[in-house]
């Protein structure tokens, strides 16, 4: 999916609408889970030629979720070291907070790409700080 095909490209709004219809039919909430919470528009993983704008995509998903009253959750895309890369938690926290108190908040976060170091004491301390701050 390219959100740059036109000024009105908004496939994530259509996905949120589909989720809302399904949730209504099932009589229970369905979460829209989106990846890349730690990524920014400026870093592009060190490659500006990618023309990647993950923050804009998350905002587009968030708008669709607000419009269709769909709960939003997210996850990280990249592997990171919990003890030494605190910027990841800072970015995820920014996305969790949303734009205002209310319907646009994230309802859950999943940490992916964890490695064997995850259970090291320093990492668990940082994870504890993150979870207590959210």
XYZ file of N, CA and C in Angstrom:
402
model
N 0.841 -1.182 0.000
C 0.000 0.000 0.000
C 0.876 1.231 0.000
N 0.589 2.151 -0.870
C 1.266 3.436 -0.855
C 0.239 4.517 -0.555
N 0.488 5.244 0.493
C -0.447 6.315 0.867
C -0.153 7.584 0.080
N 0.773 7.516 -0.852
C 1.173 8.694 -1.630
C 0.560 8.720 -3.022
N -0.337 7.799 -3.334
C -0.897 7.754 -4.677
C -1.740 8.974 -4.987
N -2.344 9.540 -3.951
C -3.111 10.779 -4.122
C -3.307 11.410 -2.756
N -3.784 12.636 -2.752
C -4.034 13.320 -1.482
C -5.159 12.663 -0.694
N -5.983 11.892 -1.371
C -7.120 11.260 -0.693
C -6.897 9.774 -0.423
N -5.701 9.251 -0.717
C -5.422 7.835 -0.446
C -5.571 7.567 1.044
N -6.426 6.638 1.396
C -6.684 6.369 2.814
C -7.200 4.942 2.999
N -6.402 3.973 2.576
C -6.823 2.574 2.673
C -7.040 2.147 4.114
N -6.311 2.737 5.052
C -6.472 2.340 6.453
C -7.834 2.752 6.998
N -8.423 3.805 6.477
C -9.781 4.164 6.860
C -10.752 3.061 6.427
N -10.535 2.524 5.233
C -11.383 1.436 4.746
C -11.201 0.179 5.595
N -9.975 -0.083 6.022
C -9.728 -1.236 6.899
C -10.436 -1.031 8.239
N -10.351 0.172 8.799
C -11.033 0.460 10.066
C -12.545 0.308 9.921
N -13.091 0.743 8.797
C -14.531 0.593 8.555
C -14.918 -0.880 8.501
N -14.094 -1.700 7.841
C -14.353 -3.139 7.759
C -14.303 -3.777 9.153
N -13.307 -3.372 9.966
C -13.199 -3.893 11.329
C -14.431 -3.501 12.142
N -14.872 -2.263 11.991
C -16.060 -1.793 12.726
C -17.296 -2.605 12.346
N -17.472 -2.856 11.063
C -18.628 -3.662 10.619
C -18.554 -5.077 11.189
N -17.370 -5.664 11.154
C -17.196 -7.017 11.684
C -17.450 -7.058 13.186
N -16.940 -6.060 13.886
C -17.141 -6.004 15.338
C -18.620 -5.861 15.667
N -19.314 -5.035 14.908
C -20.746 -4.855 15.141
C -21.493 -6.165 14.890
N -21.142 -6.862 13.819
C -21.785 -8.128 13.503
C -21.521 -9.200 14.545
N -20.335 -9.153 15.151
C -19.979 -10.141 16.165
C -20.435 -9.735 17.563
N -20.771 -8.457 17.715
C -21.198 -7.981 19.026
C -20.074 -7.877 20.039
N -18.864 -7.673 19.545
C -17.708 -7.528 20.445
C -16.641 -6.679 19.760
N -15.791 -6.031 20.548
C -14.768 -5.174 19.932
C -13.697 -5.995 19.213
N -13.187 -5.438 18.136
C -12.033 -5.983 17.428
C -11.011 -4.861 17.349
N -9.800 -5.141 17.745
C -8.750 -4.129 17.761
C -8.063 -4.042 16.405
N -7.711 -2.838 16.019
C -6.869 -2.596 14.841
C -5.449 -2.513 15.372
N -4.625 -3.503 15.060
C -3.254 -3.549 15.557
C -2.308 -3.086 14.449
N -1.476 -2.107 14.757
C -0.576 -1.548 13.759
C 0.854 -1.604 14.246
N 1.778 -1.794 13.320
C 3.186 -1.984 13.647
C 3.975 -0.693 13.409
N 5.125 -0.587 14.030
C 6.047 0.518 13.761
C 5.964 1.661 14.750
N 5.493 1.387 15.971
C 5.295 2.478 16.935
C 6.572 3.229 17.276
N 7.726 2.580 17.143
C 8.980 3.236 17.516
C 9.619 3.996 16.355
N 9.086 3.845 15.173
C 9.699 4.446 13.988
C 9.240 5.899 13.801
N 10.127 6.705 13.231
C 9.806 8.112 12.992
C 9.903 8.434 11.509
N 9.343 9.547 11.137
C 9.437 9.992 9.742
C 10.845 10.433 9.375
N 11.627 10.850 10.350
C 12.934 11.428 10.038
C 14.053 10.407 9.956
N 13.947 9.281 10.654
C 15.099 8.383 10.638
C 15.107 7.439 9.441
N 13.941 6.999 8.965
C 13.855 6.111 7.801
C 14.890 4.999 7.846
N 15.196 4.544 9.043
C 16.197 3.475 9.212
C 17.523 3.823 8.543
N 17.881 5.101 8.573
C 19.142 5.548 7.979
C 19.124 5.619 6.469
N 17.955 5.498 5.869
C 17.877 5.485 4.410
C 16.753 6.403 3.939
N 17.041 7.689 3.744
C 15.979 8.630 3.365
C 15.357 8.334 2.002
N 16.021 7.528 1.170
C 15.470 7.209 -0.141
C 14.242 6.300 -0.045
N 13.978 5.751 1.135
C 12.836 4.848 1.272
C 11.511 5.590 1.194
N 11.541 6.909 1.389
C 10.324 7.718 1.385
C 9.295 7.155 2.368
N 9.774 6.664 3.485
C 8.917 6.067 4.504
C 8.475 7.128 5.491
N 7.229 7.080 5.889
C 6.694 8.033 6.869
C 5.818 7.275 7.867
N 6.439 6.464 8.724
C 5.653 5.635 9.637
C 4.775 6.428 10.597
N 5.230 7.584 11.047
C 4.385 8.393 11.939
C 3.111 8.832 11.227
N 3.237 9.170 9.956
C 2.062 9.571 9.179
C 1.108 8.397 8.987
N 1.655 7.208 8.773
C 0.797 6.029 8.621
C 0.046 5.723 9.916
N 0.746 5.824 11.045
C 0.081 5.598 12.335
C -1.022 6.630 12.532
N -0.757 7.881 12.152
C -1.783 8.924 12.270
C -2.975 8.614 11.378
N -2.707 8.094 10.178
C -3.795 7.740 9.270
C -4.648 6.611 9.860
N -3.991 5.614 10.436
C -4.710 4.519 11.089
C -5.520 5.056 12.266
N -4.897 5.924 13.054
C -5.575 6.498 14.223
C -6.838 7.259 13.808
N -6.736 8.062 12.742
C -7.914 8.794 12.259
C -9.034 7.844 11.846
N -8.677 6.766 11.151
C -9.677 5.777 10.756
C -10.327 5.115 11.957
N -9.520 4.812 12.957
C -10.057 4.191 14.181
C -10.991 5.137 14.921
N -10.636 6.405 14.990
C -11.502 7.394 15.636
C -12.807 7.512 14.851
N -12.698 7.639 13.553
C -13.872 7.822 12.691
C -14.852 6.661 12.823
N -14.329 5.444 12.988
C -15.201 4.267 13.006
C -15.313 3.636 14.392
N -14.795 4.336 15.406
C -14.878 3.879 16.800
C -14.298 2.475 16.971
N -13.096 2.289 16.451
C -12.382 1.017 16.541
C -11.225 1.196 17.523
N -11.080 0.294 18.513
C -9.943 0.406 19.433
C -8.626 0.125 18.703
N -7.613 0.918 19.018
C -6.318 0.840 18.348
C -5.275 0.262 19.294
N -4.455 -0.625 18.791
C -3.302 -1.139 19.542
C -2.114 -1.174 18.590
N -0.920 -1.403 19.121
C 0.245 -1.371 18.246
C 1.403 -2.185 18.770
N 2.450 -2.203 17.959
C 3.648 -2.965 18.308
C 4.859 -2.347 17.629
N 6.034 -2.716 18.129
C 7.273 -2.244 17.515
C 7.574 -3.070 16.272
N 8.371 -2.499 15.374
C 8.749 -3.194 14.141
C 10.180 -3.706 14.180
N 11.031 -3.050 14.943
C 12.459 -3.339 14.924
C 12.917 -3.987 16.223
N 13.932 -4.830 16.130
C 14.534 -5.391 17.339
C 15.294 -4.277 18.053
N 15.253 -4.289 19.375
C 15.981 -3.286 20.142
C 16.399 -3.864 21.480
N 17.376 -3.238 22.101
C 17.866 -3.648 23.407
C 17.162 -2.798 24.452
N 16.410 -3.421 25.307
C 15.613 -2.697 26.290
C 16.463 -1.843 27.211
N 17.656 -2.318 27.583
C 18.485 -1.608 28.558
C 19.210 -0.407 27.978
N 19.546 -0.439 26.687
C 20.381 0.635 26.138
C 19.682 1.501 25.098
N 18.509 1.116 24.669
C 17.829 1.887 23.630
C 16.492 2.427 24.145
N 16.594 3.264 25.186
C 15.406 3.841 25.805
C 14.579 4.706 24.882
N 15.192 5.189 23.798
C 14.449 6.007 22.836
C 13.263 5.231 22.275
N 13.370 3.905 22.196
C 12.269 3.100 21.661
C 11.047 3.243 22.568
N 11.271 3.120 23.874
C 10.164 3.274 24.819
C 9.592 4.688 24.777
N 10.460 5.685 24.604
C 9.973 7.065 24.504
C 9.061 7.237 23.291
N 9.458 6.701 22.149
C 8.636 6.794 20.934
C 7.316 6.045 21.105
N 7.377 4.837 21.647
C 6.154 4.058 21.841
C 5.228 4.793 22.798
N 5.777 5.363 23.860
C 4.960 6.137 24.801
C 4.277 7.312 24.121
N 4.976 7.986 23.220
C 4.360 9.100 22.492
C 3.156 8.619 21.700
N 3.291 7.482 21.045
C 2.176 6.952 20.262
C 1.055 6.435 21.162
N 1.397 5.874 22.303
C 0.369 5.375 23.222
C -0.525 6.498 23.735
N 0.075 7.656 23.975
C -0.693 8.776 24.530
C -1.716 9.334 23.560
N -1.435 9.283 22.289
C -2.377 9.826 21.318
C -2.345 11.333 21.284
N -3.346 11.894 20.658
C -3.410 13.336 20.454
C -4.117 14.048 21.582
N -5.015 13.368 22.241
C -5.799 13.988 23.317
C -6.360 12.883 24.194
N -6.790 13.214 25.409
C -7.426 12.182 26.221
C -8.743 11.778 25.554
N -8.930 10.525 25.339
C -10.187 10.107 24.730
C -10.035 8.951 23.780
N -10.835 8.976 22.731
C -10.969 7.833 21.839
C -9.722 7.494 21.041
N -8.775 8.395 20.922
C -7.627 8.109 20.069
C -6.483 7.420 20.794
N -6.653 7.094 22.049
C -5.565 6.457 22.786
C -5.345 5.028 22.295
N -4.132 4.537 22.491
C -3.832 3.138 22.193
C -4.340 2.300 23.361
N -4.917 1.168 23.045
C -5.481 0.299 24.072
C -4.523 -0.787 24.523
N -3.506 -1.074 23.732
C -2.552 -2.126 24.080
C -1.291 -1.955 23.249
N -0.205 -2.524 23.745
C 1.045 -2.541 22.995
C 1.663 -3.931 23.149
N 2.262 -4.410 22.062
C 2.965 -5.693 22.063
C 4.421 -5.420 21.719
N 5.322 -5.994 22.494
C 6.747 -5.869 22.190
C 7.179 -7.099 21.410
N 7.701 -6.855 20.206
C 8.148 -7.927 19.322
C 9.658 -7.899 19.159
N 10.158 -8.911 18.498
C 11.575 -9.006 18.130
C 12.471 -9.056 19.357
N 12.008 -9.720 20.401
C 12.806 -9.840 21.616
C 13.816 -10.968 21.440
N 14.992 -10.784 22.034
C 16.037 -11.797 21.907
C 16.365 -12.380 23.281
N 17.410 -13.175 23.350
C 17.778 -13.842 24.604
C 18.118 -12.863 25.722
N 18.566 -11.667 25.369
C 18.928 -10.667 26.384
C 17.706 -10.107 27.115
N 16.528 -10.366 26.590
C 15.304 -9.792 27.150
C 15.162 -10.062 28.646
N 15.530 -11.249 29.086
C 15.337 -11.601 30.495
C 16.512 -11.205 31.387
N 17.509 -10.519 30.841
C 18.615 -10.012 31.664
C 18.073 -8.958 32.621
N 18.658 -8.880 33.786
C 18.164 -7.996 34.844
C 18.016 -6.545 34.391
N 19.020 -5.992 33.698
C 18.952 -4.595 33.243
C 17.747 -4.376 32.323
N 17.491 -5.335 31.464
C 16.365 -5.215 30.544
C 15.035 -5.280 31.284
N 14.931 -6.179 32.237
C 13.689 -6.299 32.998
C 13.418 -5.054 33.840
N 14.478 -4.423 34.338
C 14.306 -3.160 35.076
C 13.739 -2.090 34.152
N 14.302 -1.973 32.933
C 13.804 -0.976 31.981
C 12.365 -1.292 31.547
N 12.063 -2.551 31.367
C 10.698 -2.941 31.015
C 9.736 -2.565 32.144
N 10.150 -2.770 33.372
C 9.331 -2.387 34.522
C 9.071 -0.887 34.558
N 10.098 -0.095 34.272
C 9.919 1.365 34.219
C 8.939 1.756 33.138
N 9.067 1.119 31.966
C 8.170 1.427 30.850
C 6.724 1.071 31.203
N 6.506 -0.110 31.708
C 5.132 -0.532 31.983
C 4.494 0.291 33.096
N 5.280 0.731 34.057
C 4.711 1.533 35.133
C 4.453 2.976 34.692
N 5.072 3.390 33.569
C 4.879 4.773 33.105
C 3.724 4.900 32.110
N 3.184 3.789 31.633
C 2.139 3.849 30.615
C 0.758 3.798 31.223
